[in-house]
Amino acid sequence: MTEDIVATDALPTVDQEPPRSPIDDLVPGGAPPADMDPLADGILMEHQKAWIADRSDLKLAEKGRRTGVTFAEALDSTLEAAKSKSDGGDSTYYIGDTKDKGLEFVATCAGFARTVAKELLAIDEFLFDDVQPDGSSKQIAAYRIRFASGNAIVALSSNPANIRGLQGRVVIDEAAFHRNVAAVIDACNALLIWGGVIRIISTHNGVLNAFNELIKETRQGQYEYSIHTISFDDAVANGLYERVCLMRGWDASVEAKAKWYRKIRKSYGSRVEAMREELDVIPREGDGVMLPLAWIEACSSAEYKVARWEPPFPGFVDMPEASRRADMLMWMTRELLPVIARYHNQGLTWYLGGDFAMRQDRSAYPIGYVGQDLKRHVPLLVELRACPYDQQKQALFWIVEQLELIGSFAGGVLDANGNGMVLAQESRQQFGADRIVELMPSNEWLREHTPRFRAAFEDRTMLIPADKDVRDDLRQFQVVGGVARIPQHIRTTGTDGGKRHGDAGVAILNFHAATMRGGGQRWAPLIHDAPAAPSTREDEDWIPA
Protein backbone atom coordinates (compact mmCIF):
# COMPACT_ATOMS: atom_id res chain seq x y z
CA MET A 1 0.00 0.00 0.00
CA THR A 2 1.31 3.47 -0.89
CA GLU A 3 0.41 6.67 0.90
CA ASP A 4 0.46 10.24 -0.43
CA ILE A 5 -0.19 13.28 1.71
CA VAL A 6 -2.73 15.51 0.04
CA ALA A 7 -5.24 18.19 0.90
CA THR A 8 -8.88 17.37 0.24
CA ASP A 9 -12.12 19.25 0.75
CA ALA A 10 -14.55 16.33 0.70
CA LEU A 11 -13.80 12.87 2.01
CA PRO A 12 -15.93 9.80 1.18
CA THR A 13 -17.94 8.23 3.96
CA VAL A 14 -19.67 4.92 4.45
CA ASP A 15 -23.20 4.43 3.19
CA GLN A 16 -25.02 4.95 6.48
CA GLU A 17 -24.49 6.91 9.66
CA PRO A 18 -26.50 6.99 12.88
CA PRO A 19 -29.38 9.45 12.80
CA ARG A 20 -28.94 12.48 14.97
CA SER A 21 -30.15 11.77 18.48
CA PRO A 22 -31.56 14.10 21.18
CA ILE A 23 -28.71 13.10 23.45
CA ASP A 24 -26.18 14.55 20.99
CA ASP A 25 -27.18 18.05 22.09
CA LEU A 26 -27.23 17.24 25.80
CA VAL A 27 -24.01 15.26 26.26
CA PRO A 28 -20.99 16.91 24.62
CA GLY A 29 -18.75 15.07 22.21
CA GLY A 30 -15.61 16.24 20.48
CA ALA A 31 -12.01 16.26 21.61
CA PRO A 32 -11.30 16.82 25.33
CA PRO A 33 -9.71 20.03 26.61
CA ALA A 34 -6.08 20.39 25.56
CA ASP A 35 -4.78 20.31 29.14
CA MET A 36 -6.85 17.30 30.29
CA ASP A 37 -4.83 14.44 31.74
CA PRO A 38 -6.98 11.33 31.10
CA LEU A 39 -5.08 9.38 33.74
CA ALA A 40 -5.80 11.88 36.50
CA ASP A 41 -8.08 10.82 39.33
CA GLY A 42 -11.79 11.29 38.58
CA ILE A 43 -11.47 11.47 34.79
CA LEU A 44 -12.09 7.89 33.64
CA MET A 45 -15.37 6.25 34.61
CA GLU A 46 -15.46 2.66 35.85
CA HIS A 47 -16.71 1.21 32.56
CA GLN A 48 -13.95 3.08 30.72
CA LYS A 49 -11.34 1.65 33.08
CA ALA A 50 -12.81 -1.82 32.58
CA TRP A 51 -12.63 -1.44 28.80
CA ILE A 52 -8.96 -0.45 28.91
CA ALA A 53 -8.08 -3.11 31.48
CA ASP A 54 -9.57 -5.90 29.35
CA ARG A 55 -6.64 -7.13 27.26
CA SER A 56 -8.64 -9.65 25.21
CA ASP A 57 -7.69 -9.79 21.55
CA LEU A 58 -11.37 -9.61 20.64
CA LYS A 59 -13.60 -7.05 22.36
CA LEU A 60 -17.15 -5.90 21.68
CA ALA A 61 -18.91 -2.92 23.23
CA GLU A 62 -22.68 -2.61 22.90
CA LYS A 63 -23.35 0.80 24.32
CA GLY A 64 -25.70 3.67 24.86
CA ARG A 65 -24.91 6.91 23.05
CA ARG A 66 -22.27 9.21 24.44
CA THR A 67 -21.14 6.82 27.16
CA GLY A 68 -17.42 7.39 26.56
CA VAL A 69 -16.28 4.04 25.19
CA THR A 70 -14.62 5.55 22.11
CA PHE A 71 -12.88 8.07 24.41
CA ALA A 72 -11.46 5.16 26.42
CA GLU A 73 -10.40 3.37 23.25
CA ALA A 74 -8.61 6.51 22.03
CA LEU A 75 -6.60 6.55 25.25
CA ASP A 76 -5.80 2.85 24.98
CA SER A 77 -4.78 3.25 21.32
CA THR A 78 -2.48 6.13 22.30
CA LEU A 79 -0.83 4.15 25.08
CA GLU A 80 -0.29 1.18 22.74
CA ALA A 81 1.09 3.32 19.91
CA ALA A 82 3.50 5.15 22.23
CA LYS A 83 5.11 1.87 23.28
CA SER A 84 7.90 0.40 21.18
CA LYS A 85 7.35 -2.79 19.23
CA SER A 86 9.68 -4.60 21.62
CA ASP A 87 7.45 -3.53 24.52
CA GLY A 88 4.33 -4.79 22.78
CA GLY A 89 3.26 -1.52 21.17
CA ASP A 90 1.35 -1.46 17.90
CA SER A 91 -0.42 0.75 15.39
CA THR A 92 -4.17 1.30 15.39
CA TYR A 93 -6.47 1.59 12.38
CA TYR A 94 -9.70 3.34 13.26
CA ILE A 95 -12.66 2.75 10.93
CA GLY A 96 -15.44 5.16 11.83
CA ASP A 97 -18.83 5.72 10.29
CA THR A 98 -18.22 9.36 9.29
CA LYS A 99 -15.31 11.55 8.22
CA ASP A 100 -15.71 13.82 11.22
CA LYS A 101 -15.51 10.98 13.71
CA GLY A 102 -12.24 9.79 12.17
CA LEU A 103 -10.72 13.24 12.56
CA GLU A 104 -12.13 13.56 16.09
CA PHE A 105 -10.61 10.21 17.10
CA VAL A 106 -7.16 11.10 15.78
CA ALA A 107 -7.33 14.57 17.33
CA THR A 108 -8.24 13.05 20.69
CA CYS A 109 -5.32 10.62 20.42
CA ALA A 110 -2.99 13.51 19.54
CA GLY A 111 -4.14 15.33 22.68
CA PHE A 112 -3.52 12.25 24.79
CA ALA A 113 -0.07 11.84 23.21
CA ARG A 114 0.79 15.34 24.38
CA THR A 115 -0.39 14.86 27.97
CA VAL A 116 0.42 11.19 28.52
CA ALA A 117 3.28 10.32 26.16
CA LYS A 118 4.76 13.86 26.08
CA GLU A 119 4.81 13.83 22.27
CA LEU A 120 3.66 16.80 20.18
CA LEU A 121 2.21 15.21 17.04
CA ALA A 122 0.84 16.79 13.86
CA ILE A 123 -2.18 15.31 12.11
CA ASP A 124 -1.47 14.24 8.53
CA GLU A 125 -4.29 14.10 6.01
CA PHE A 126 -3.41 11.62 3.27
CA LEU A 127 -4.75 9.12 0.75
CA PHE A 128 -4.62 5.51 1.84
CA ASP A 129 -4.03 3.17 -1.11
CA ASP A 130 -6.53 0.33 -0.69
CA VAL A 131 -5.94 -2.73 -2.87
CA GLN A 132 -9.22 -4.19 -4.15
CA PRO A 133 -9.99 -7.90 -4.57
CA ASP A 134 -9.44 -7.63 -8.35
CA GLY A 135 -5.98 -6.16 -7.86
CA SER A 136 -6.91 -2.58 -8.65
CA SER A 137 -6.42 0.23 -6.15
CA LYS A 138 -8.78 2.70 -4.56
CA GLN A 139 -7.65 5.70 -2.58
CA ILE A 140 -9.35 6.27 0.75
CA ALA A 141 -9.03 9.62 2.53
CA ALA A 142 -7.47 9.22 5.94
CA TYR A 143 -5.93 10.99 8.95
CA ARG A 144 -2.79 9.90 10.79
CA ILE A 145 -0.46 10.70 13.65
CA ARG A 146 2.98 9.08 13.91
CA PHE A 147 4.74 8.31 17.17
CA ALA A 148 8.45 8.19 17.99
CA SER A 149 8.03 4.45 18.51
CA GLY A 150 7.37 4.02 14.78
CA ASN A 151 3.73 3.17 15.39
CA ALA A 152 0.83 5.23 14.06
CA ILE A 153 -2.84 5.84 14.63
CA VAL A 154 -4.70 6.00 11.33
CA ALA A 155 -8.36 6.93 10.86
CA LEU A 156 -9.89 5.76 7.60
CA SER A 157 -13.02 7.48 6.30
CA SER A 158 -14.38 4.35 4.62
CA ASN A 159 -14.29 0.59 5.00
CA PRO A 160 -11.10 -0.64 3.31
CA ALA A 161 -11.56 -3.64 1.03
CA ASN A 162 -8.21 -5.07 2.08
CA ILE A 163 -8.60 -5.09 5.87
CA ARG A 164 -6.70 -8.38 5.85
CA GLY A 165 -3.65 -6.42 4.69
CA LEU A 166 -3.62 -4.21 7.77
CA GLN A 167 -1.25 -5.09 10.59
CA GLY A 168 -1.95 -4.00 14.13
CA ARG A 169 -5.06 -3.03 16.06
CA VAL A 170 -8.34 -2.43 14.23
CA VAL A 171 -11.13 -0.39 15.83
CA ILE A 172 -14.54 -0.38 14.16
CA ASP A 173 -16.66 2.39 15.65
CA GLU A 174 -20.48 2.49 15.32
CA ALA A 175 -20.20 -0.87 13.59
CA ALA A 176 -23.95 -1.35 13.31
CA PHE A 177 -24.10 1.58 10.88
CA HIS A 178 -21.34 0.43 8.53
CA ARG A 179 -21.96 -0.82 5.06
CA ASN A 180 -21.62 -4.63 4.96
CA VAL A 181 -20.34 -4.82 8.52
CA ALA A 182 -20.52 -8.64 8.49
CA ALA A 183 -17.88 -8.78 5.74
CA VAL A 184 -15.76 -6.24 7.62
CA ILE A 185 -15.89 -8.32 10.80
CA ASP A 186 -15.00 -11.51 8.89
CA ALA A 187 -12.02 -9.77 7.32
CA CYS A 188 -10.82 -8.51 10.69
CA ASN A 189 -10.53 -12.04 11.99
CA ALA A 190 -7.56 -12.62 9.65
CA LEU A 191 -5.60 -10.06 11.67
CA LEU A 192 -5.42 -12.48 14.58
CA ILE A 193 -3.00 -14.67 12.61
CA TRP A 194 -0.38 -11.91 12.91
CA GLY A 195 -1.17 -11.07 16.50
CA GLY A 196 -3.54 -8.20 15.82
CA VAL A 197 -6.46 -7.20 17.99
CA ILE A 198 -10.03 -6.18 17.13
CA ARG A 199 -12.20 -3.63 18.92
CA ILE A 200 -15.83 -3.35 17.78
CA ILE A 201 -17.87 -0.54 19.34
CA SER A 202 -21.45 0.43 18.52
CA THR A 203 -24.89 1.46 19.57
CA HIS A 204 -27.54 -0.88 18.20
CA ASN A 205 -29.24 -0.42 14.84
CA GLY A 206 -32.08 -2.93 14.93
CA VAL A 207 -32.38 -6.53 16.02
CA LEU A 208 -31.58 -7.96 12.57
CA ASN A 209 -28.38 -5.96 12.14
CA ALA A 210 -25.15 -7.93 11.75
CA PHE A 211 -23.71 -6.25 14.85
CA ASN A 212 -26.57 -7.57 16.97
CA GLU A 213 -26.22 -10.99 15.38
CA LEU A 214 -22.54 -10.98 16.32
CA ILE A 215 -23.46 -10.14 19.92
CA LYS A 216 -26.03 -12.96 20.04
CA GLU A 217 -23.70 -15.51 18.43
CA THR A 218 -20.93 -14.57 20.84
CA ARG A 219 -23.27 -15.14 23.78
CA GLN A 220 -24.18 -18.50 22.27
CA GLY A 221 -20.51 -19.42 22.37
CA GLN A 222 -19.76 -19.23 18.64
CA TYR A 223 -17.13 -16.49 19.04
CA GLU A 224 -14.65 -15.58 21.77
CA TYR A 225 -15.26 -11.84 21.94
CA SER A 226 -15.26 -10.24 25.36
CA ILE A 227 -18.56 -8.34 25.57
CA HIS A 228 -18.96 -5.03 27.42
CA THR A 229 -22.54 -3.74 27.80
CA ILE A 230 -22.70 -0.09 28.81
CA SER A 231 -26.11 1.58 28.97
CA PHE A 232 -26.69 5.28 29.46
CA ASP A 233 -27.83 4.52 33.01
CA ASP A 234 -24.62 2.60 33.67
CA ALA A 235 -22.63 5.63 32.54
CA VAL A 236 -24.73 7.97 34.69
CA ALA A 237 -24.16 5.74 37.71
CA ASN A 238 -20.43 5.81 36.92
CA GLY A 239 -20.26 9.60 36.82
CA LEU A 240 -21.24 10.70 33.30
CA TYR A 241 -23.10 13.78 34.52
CA GLU A 242 -20.09 14.92 36.52
CA ARG A 243 -17.87 14.55 33.41
CA VAL A 244 -20.37 16.58 31.38
CA CYS A 245 -20.13 19.32 34.01
CA LEU A 246 -16.34 19.19 33.76
CA MET A 247 -16.45 19.58 29.96
CA ARG A 248 -19.11 22.30 30.01
CA GLY A 249 -17.91 24.19 33.05
CA TRP A 250 -21.18 23.61 34.93
CA ASP A 251 -21.60 23.40 38.68
CA ALA A 252 -22.72 19.86 39.55
CA SER A 253 -25.58 19.32 41.99
CA VAL A 254 -28.05 16.57 42.81
CA GLU A 255 -30.99 18.69 41.66
CA ALA A 256 -29.32 19.64 38.38
CA LYS A 257 -28.39 16.01 37.75
CA ALA A 258 -32.00 14.86 38.14
CA LYS A 259 -33.19 17.65 35.81
CA TRP A 260 -30.54 16.78 33.21
CA TYR A 261 -31.44 13.09 33.37
CA ARG A 262 -35.17 13.73 32.96
CA LYS A 263 -34.52 16.08 30.06
CA ILE A 264 -32.60 13.44 28.16
CA ARG A 265 -35.24 10.76 28.73
CA LYS A 266 -38.13 13.05 27.86
CA SER A 267 -36.41 14.43 24.77
CA TYR A 268 -37.39 11.21 22.95
CA GLY A 269 -41.09 11.93 23.45
CA SER A 270 -43.20 9.01 22.27
CA ARG A 271 -40.25 7.32 20.52
CA VAL A 272 -39.82 4.76 23.26
CA GLU A 273 -38.17 2.14 21.05
CA ALA A 274 -35.59 4.67 19.86
CA MET A 275 -34.86 5.64 23.44
CA ARG A 276 -34.45 2.04 24.53
CA GLU A 277 -32.08 1.38 21.65
CA GLU A 278 -29.97 4.49 22.08
CA LEU A 279 -29.92 4.67 25.86
CA ASP A 280 -30.78 1.21 27.23
CA VAL A 281 -28.87 -0.94 24.70
CA ILE A 282 -32.03 -2.75 23.53
CA PRO A 283 -32.15 -3.16 19.74
CA ARG A 284 -35.39 -2.11 18.06
CA GLU A 285 -37.96 -4.48 16.60
CA GLY A 286 -36.87 -7.17 18.99
CA ASP A 287 -40.24 -8.80 19.58
CA GLY A 288 -40.58 -12.20 17.97
CA VAL A 289 -40.69 -15.94 18.51
CA MET A 290 -37.43 -17.25 19.97
CA LEU A 291 -37.79 -20.91 18.94
CA PRO A 292 -39.11 -21.71 15.45
CA LEU A 293 -41.55 -24.60 15.27
CA ALA A 294 -39.26 -26.64 13.05
CA TRP A 295 -36.44 -26.51 15.60
CA ILE A 296 -38.65 -27.73 18.43
CA GLU A 297 -40.10 -30.61 16.43
CA ALA A 298 -36.63 -31.63 15.23
CA CYS A 299 -35.59 -31.95 18.89
CA SER A 300 -38.60 -34.04 19.93
CA SER A 301 -38.64 -37.81 20.50
CA ALA A 302 -41.69 -40.06 20.67
CA GLU A 303 -39.67 -42.36 22.95
CA TYR A 304 -39.67 -39.77 25.72
CA LYS A 305 -42.64 -39.29 28.01
CA VAL A 306 -44.76 -36.56 29.58
CA ALA A 307 -46.51 -37.86 32.71
CA ARG A 308 -49.46 -35.73 33.81
CA TRP A 309 -51.10 -35.81 37.22
CA GLU A 310 -54.32 -34.11 38.25
CA PRO A 311 -56.59 -34.66 41.27
CA PRO A 312 -58.32 -38.05 40.91
CA PHE A 313 -61.58 -36.54 42.20
CA PRO A 314 -62.96 -33.20 43.48
CA GLY A 315 -62.05 -32.49 47.08
CA PHE A 316 -58.78 -34.41 46.92
CA VAL A 317 -57.02 -31.55 48.70
CA ASP A 318 -59.27 -32.10 51.76
CA MET A 319 -58.44 -35.80 52.09
CA PRO A 320 -56.35 -36.96 55.08
CA GLU A 321 -52.62 -36.60 54.54
CA ALA A 322 -51.99 -40.35 54.58
CA SER A 323 -54.56 -40.90 51.80
CA ARG A 324 -53.12 -38.13 49.64
CA ARG A 325 -49.57 -39.43 50.05
CA ALA A 326 -50.64 -43.00 49.25
CA ASP A 327 -52.47 -41.88 46.12
CA MET A 328 -49.50 -39.84 44.87
CA LEU A 329 -47.05 -42.67 45.59
CA MET A 330 -49.24 -45.14 43.71
CA TRP A 331 -49.36 -42.83 40.68
CA MET A 332 -45.59 -42.23 40.69
CA THR A 333 -44.87 -45.94 41.02
CA ARG A 334 -47.11 -46.66 38.05
CA GLU A 335 -46.26 -43.76 35.75
CA LEU A 336 -42.74 -42.59 36.63
CA LEU A 337 -40.81 -45.50 38.08
CA PRO A 338 -40.75 -47.62 34.86
CA VAL A 339 -39.19 -44.72 32.94
CA ILE A 340 -36.62 -43.97 35.64
CA ALA A 341 -35.76 -47.66 36.16
CA ARG A 342 -34.90 -47.93 32.46
CA TYR A 343 -31.66 -46.03 33.19
CA HIS A 344 -30.54 -48.08 36.21
CA ASN A 345 -26.76 -48.68 36.42
CA GLN A 346 -25.96 -46.62 33.31
CA GLY A 347 -23.69 -44.29 35.21
CA LEU A 348 -25.60 -41.16 34.22
CA THR A 349 -25.56 -37.81 35.97
CA TRP A 350 -29.05 -36.35 36.31
CA TYR A 351 -30.40 -32.83 36.33
CA LEU A 352 -33.75 -31.26 37.10
CA GLY A 353 -35.62 -28.12 36.14
CA GLY A 354 -38.77 -26.79 37.76
CA ASP A 355 -41.58 -24.30 37.21
CA PHE A 356 -44.05 -24.07 40.10
CA ALA A 357 -47.83 -23.50 39.96
CA MET A 358 -50.73 -24.22 42.29
CA ARG A 359 -54.05 -23.57 40.63
CA GLN A 360 -54.41 -22.09 37.17
CA ASP A 361 -51.20 -23.30 35.53
CA ARG A 362 -49.16 -26.46 35.91
CA SER A 363 -46.04 -27.31 37.79
CA ALA A 364 -43.54 -28.86 35.40
CA TYR A 365 -40.39 -30.85 36.22
CA PRO A 366 -38.22 -32.09 33.35
CA ILE A 367 -35.74 -34.79 34.34
CA GLY A 368 -32.74 -35.54 32.19
CA TYR A 369 -29.03 -35.99 31.61
CA VAL A 370 -26.21 -35.06 29.24
CA GLY A 371 -25.45 -38.08 27.09
CA GLN A 372 -22.23 -39.40 25.58
CA ASP A 373 -23.32 -37.61 22.40
CA LEU A 374 -23.28 -34.32 24.40
CA LYS A 375 -27.00 -33.87 23.81
CA ARG A 376 -29.25 -32.89 26.66
CA HIS A 377 -31.86 -35.65 26.99
CA VAL A 378 -35.20 -35.20 28.77
CA PRO A 379 -36.69 -38.71 28.85
CA LEU A 380 -39.32 -37.70 31.40
CA LEU A 381 -41.28 -34.53 32.08
CA VAL A 382 -43.71 -34.49 35.01
CA GLU A 383 -46.67 -32.10 35.03
CA LEU A 384 -48.85 -31.52 38.07
CA ARG A 385 -52.18 -29.73 37.68
CA ALA A 386 -54.00 -28.25 40.71
CA CYS A 387 -51.73 -30.32 42.94
CA PRO A 388 -51.67 -29.64 46.71
CA TYR A 389 -48.38 -28.23 47.93
CA ASP A 390 -47.62 -31.25 50.13
CA GLN A 391 -47.95 -33.61 47.16
CA GLN A 392 -45.74 -31.39 44.99
CA LYS A 393 -43.06 -31.58 47.65
CA GLN A 394 -43.62 -35.34 47.99
CA ALA A 395 -43.28 -35.86 44.24
CA LEU A 396 -40.19 -33.69 43.84
CA PHE A 397 -38.34 -35.28 46.76
CA TRP A 398 -39.30 -38.79 45.61
CA ILE A 399 -38.05 -38.11 42.08
CA VAL A 400 -34.66 -36.86 43.30
CA GLU A 401 -34.32 -39.85 45.63
CA GLN A 402 -34.99 -42.23 42.71
CA LEU A 403 -32.38 -40.46 40.59
CA GLU A 404 -29.82 -40.90 43.35
CA LEU A 405 -30.63 -44.61 43.42
CA ILE A 406 -30.03 -45.16 39.71
CA GLY A 407 -27.07 -42.81 39.23
CA SER A 408 -26.07 -39.44 40.60
CA PHE A 409 -28.06 -36.24 40.98
CA ALA A 410 -25.93 -33.19 40.09
CA GLY A 411 -28.55 -30.55 40.78
CA GLY A 412 -31.52 -28.55 39.65
CA VAL A 413 -32.76 -25.03 38.99
CA LEU A 414 -36.15 -24.41 40.59
CA ASP A 415 -38.58 -21.55 40.16
CA ALA A 416 -38.58 -19.46 43.35
CA ASN A 417 -41.28 -16.99 42.36
CA GLY A 418 -44.42 -16.75 44.50
CA ASN A 419 -45.30 -19.95 46.33
CA GLY A 420 -42.49 -21.72 44.51
CA MET A 421 -40.05 -19.95 46.82
CA VAL A 422 -40.99 -22.24 49.71
CA LEU A 423 -40.56 -25.48 47.77
CA ALA A 424 -37.30 -24.28 46.21
CA GLN A 425 -35.94 -23.38 49.63
CA GLU A 426 -37.01 -26.67 51.20
CA SER A 427 -35.41 -28.54 48.28
CA ARG A 428 -32.22 -26.62 48.83
CA GLN A 429 -32.28 -27.53 52.51
CA GLN A 430 -32.95 -31.17 51.67
CA PHE A 431 -30.42 -31.69 48.88
CA GLY A 432 -27.87 -28.94 49.49
CA ALA A 433 -27.20 -25.39 48.30
CA ASP A 434 -24.46 -26.72 46.02
CA ARG A 435 -27.09 -28.66 44.05
CA ILE A 436 -30.32 -26.65 44.18
CA VAL A 437 -30.65 -23.12 42.78
CA GLU A 438 -33.61 -21.01 43.93
CA LEU A 439 -34.20 -18.93 40.83
CA MET A 440 -35.96 -15.61 40.41
CA PRO A 441 -34.62 -14.83 36.93
CA SER A 442 -33.24 -11.36 36.31
CA ASN A 443 -32.84 -9.81 32.87
CA GLU A 444 -29.12 -10.46 33.18
CA TRP A 445 -29.74 -14.16 33.88
CA LEU A 446 -32.09 -14.44 30.90
CA ARG A 447 -29.62 -12.67 28.62
CA GLU A 448 -26.97 -15.18 29.65
CA HIS A 449 -29.02 -18.38 29.41
CA THR A 450 -31.66 -17.91 26.70
CA PRO A 451 -29.17 -17.52 23.82
CA ARG A 452 -27.55 -20.82 24.81
CA PHE A 453 -30.97 -22.42 25.20
CA ARG A 454 -31.94 -21.22 21.73
CA ALA A 455 -28.64 -22.46 20.30
CA ALA A 456 -29.29 -25.94 21.76
CA PHE A 457 -32.47 -26.24 19.69
CA GLU A 458 -30.89 -24.72 16.61
CA ASP A 459 -27.97 -27.17 16.85
CA ARG A 460 -30.26 -30.09 17.78
CA THR A 461 -28.39 -30.78 21.00
CA MET A 462 -31.64 -31.03 23.00
CA LEU A 463 -33.98 -34.03 22.94
CA ILE A 464 -37.37 -33.64 24.63
CA PRO A 465 -40.68 -35.53 24.64
CA ALA A 466 -42.72 -35.17 21.45
CA ASP A 467 -45.81 -33.53 22.91
CA LYS A 468 -48.09 -30.84 21.52
CA ASP A 469 -48.49 -28.96 24.80
CA VAL A 470 -44.74 -28.97 25.45
CA ARG A 471 -44.12 -27.78 21.90
CA ASP A 472 -46.65 -24.98 22.22
CA ASP A 473 -45.22 -23.90 25.58
CA LEU A 474 -41.76 -23.55 24.05
CA ARG A 475 -43.27 -21.52 21.23
CA GLN A 476 -44.38 -18.89 23.73
CA PHE A 477 -40.86 -17.59 24.33
CA GLN A 478 -40.58 -14.14 22.77
CA VAL A 479 -37.86 -11.54 22.61
CA VAL A 480 -39.43 -8.59 24.43
CA GLY A 481 -37.41 -5.45 25.03
CA GLY A 482 -34.25 -7.26 24.00
CA VAL A 483 -34.77 -10.12 26.50
CA ALA A 484 -36.19 -13.57 25.72
CA ARG A 485 -38.97 -14.58 28.10
CA ILE A 486 -42.60 -15.71 28.16
CA PRO A 487 -44.73 -12.53 28.40
CA GLN A 488 -46.96 -12.27 31.47
CA HIS A 489 -50.14 -11.86 29.43
CA ILE A 490 -49.67 -15.07 27.46
CA ARG A 491 -52.25 -17.76 28.19
CA THR A 492 -52.88 -20.73 25.91
CA THR A 493 -55.29 -23.67 26.06
CA GLY A 494 -53.82 -27.13 26.45
CA THR A 495 -55.05 -30.35 24.88
CA ASP A 496 -56.97 -31.07 28.10
CA GLY A 497 -58.81 -27.75 27.88
CA GLY A 498 -56.90 -26.19 30.77
CA LYS A 499 -54.99 -22.90 30.69
CA ARG A 500 -51.22 -22.85 30.27
CA HIS A 501 -48.55 -20.19 30.65
CA GLY A 502 -45.56 -21.73 28.91
CA ASP A 503 -45.04 -23.93 31.97
CA ALA A 504 -43.06 -26.73 30.34
CA GLY A 505 -41.00 -24.19 28.37
CA VAL A 506 -39.81 -22.39 31.50
CA ALA A 507 -39.05 -25.68 33.22
CA ILE A 508 -36.99 -26.98 30.28
CA LEU A 509 -35.04 -23.70 30.21
CA ASN A 510 -34.26 -24.18 33.89
CA PHE A 511 -33.22 -27.80 33.21
CA HIS A 512 -30.88 -26.59 30.48
CA ALA A 513 -29.40 -24.00 32.86
CA ALA A 514 -28.82 -26.74 35.44
CA THR A 515 -26.86 -28.82 32.92
CA MET A 516 -24.71 -25.79 32.07
CA ARG A 517 -23.69 -25.59 35.73
CA GLY A 518 -22.28 -29.07 35.86
CA GLY A 519 -21.94 -30.84 39.17
CA GLY A 520 -20.30 -29.49 42.28
CA GLN A 521 -20.36 -25.81 41.30
CA ARG A 522 -21.96 -23.55 43.86
CA TRP A 523 -24.24 -20.82 42.54
CA ALA A 524 -25.67 -17.90 44.43
CA PRO A 525 -28.82 -19.44 45.94
CA LEU A 526 -31.19 -16.65 44.96
CA ILE A 527 -31.22 -14.43 41.89
CA HIS A 528 -33.49 -11.44 42.24
CA ASP A 529 -35.36 -9.95 39.34
CA ALA A 530 -33.75 -6.73 38.11
CA PRO A 531 -35.83 -3.54 38.09
CA ALA A 532 -37.35 -2.62 34.77
CA ALA A 533 -35.74 0.12 32.71
CA PRO A 534 -37.09 3.48 33.80
CA SER A 535 -38.07 4.48 30.27
CA THR A 536 -41.81 4.17 30.77
CA ARG A 537 -42.05 5.21 34.40
CA GLU A 538 -44.30 8.07 35.37
CA ASP A 539 -41.95 8.60 38.29
CA GLU A 540 -39.22 10.44 36.41
CA ASP A 541 -37.34 11.32 39.59
CA TRP A 542 -35.61 7.94 39.41
CA ILE A 543 -31.98 8.15 38.36
CA PRO A 544 -29.16 5.64 38.72
CA ALA A 545 -27.33 5.70 42.02
Phi, psi and omega in degrees: 000133177253153183228130176236131178279125182221170171251133180226151179263329183227124181252141180291150177236173177287173189291332188223146173224158182298140175296151179298138185244151176304328183291338181300329181272348186250341175238116187292145172248208178084175181290150180287167176305147187299329184265008182286129173262107185294344180266000179290155179301137175086002180270303181282136174277165186301319181290333175289319176298319180296322179297314181291322183291335181285110183264020177300145177294328182243119179227141176236138172235114169261123196221160167280161180295145173055041180261000171088015181288318179295324174304312180296320179294324177299318177295315180298317179299321179295314180298321179290320181290329181289337179282150176288162178301321182294336177266009178094008179289161181200164176278158178235134173249115181261125179243100182266181181260353176216160176300315184297324180292325176298314178295319179298319180297312181294321179296321177296317178297321179297321176296318178294323179299325180290317185273330185259312183265355180058038176243132177261105189246139175267147179270121175270139171250122188214173176256122180271124184273106185259116181281126182276165180302330181273006178095346178284172181240149176226132181269128180248128176295140185208163174239152185206145165235142182245136183259161178298336179291346186096350177276165180219159169243120185240130176250119180263140184271001179207160179294118176288142178290327185256055177300327181300336180278349178285150177231122181134214181264136177240127179244120176253112184259142186049052186301326183295345182253009179276151173290129176051052184297331179299317179293324178296315180297317179300319181293324180298328184299333179295337180297334183296334181300324182259018175082016179284172178230155183234132175236119181242120186234134178191151157281166181279156178221053179099152186290333183269001180293149182298329178296315178294323177297320178297319177300311182297315182293327176295318179292336177278356177093010182278339178230165183248029175292144170272121186261129172245123177250117184232103177276168175301319179295323175301315181295321178297316178297332181270000174111021182300316182300318181295326177289323176300316178299321178298317181290323185267348183077025180276159169269122182280140174207160180297317181295317180294326178296315179298318180295317178299316181297313180298321181298319179294313180298314184285344181294342178277348179059231182276358183277068185295318181297321178296319179296316180297323180290314187278334181252319189259005176062039177243109183297145182290162177054046184268354182285134179171166181290130181282321185243109177299150182303318183298324179295315182297313182294328178291340180257019183251141180234130177290346180280345181263154195239144166251121179254122185245129177247142170214161183306131182293341179197157176300144179084009180303322183299337182267359179291156175304150184302317182298323180290319180295317181295320180294320180295317179294319180296320178298317180294317181294321179296323181281318189262327186259319187302318179300324179291314181295318183296338179300337185253017180298136176060030176260002175068029183270151174256127190253151180227162185218140170240159181209139172230121190266142172208159181241317188238288190289314182263194182241145166281140181226135181224095174283140183235128183194189186209167173259118186278176177300333179277006180067011173276151175267112185261134175238082182288345183214131173232124183257128176242134180238121181251128179051044184267130177304149183304315183301323181283332174295315178296317179302314182294314182297314180295320180297317180300312181298320179298322178293322179296324178290334178286326185265347182191232176226145179254112184280325180154177181211160175244117187244139177299124180246022175278147175055225181293341178296340180300322183292313181294321178297318180293317180294326177293320177298317179294325182284317189248356174105140180292340178281352180241334183247127176255125173270109191252123165240095195293126174272168175301322180297318179296317180295320178297328180284318191263328183292326175298322178291322178298314177299317181297327179297322177285321179297322181271359181059043176254017172240144175222116187234167178297139175283105187207131185298316181295319178297315178301314183292326175298314180296330180290348183278349177295128178229151174273109184238120182060034178083002181234133179279126179196172173265116184302148184298328186279353184288126172220127179241168179252125180281175181295340178268004179088354180274161180279145179228156179226050179065028190302310182294326180297313179298317182296320180291324174301315180294323175300313181299318178299322179297320180291333178287337176293316192079179180269150172078006178260126184271125175260160168301132189291337184220128181245113183279150176291135180284150176294148179294155176301145186281009191296333183248012182286140170286332179279089185275005178282351180289130171221159180298151180295000000 
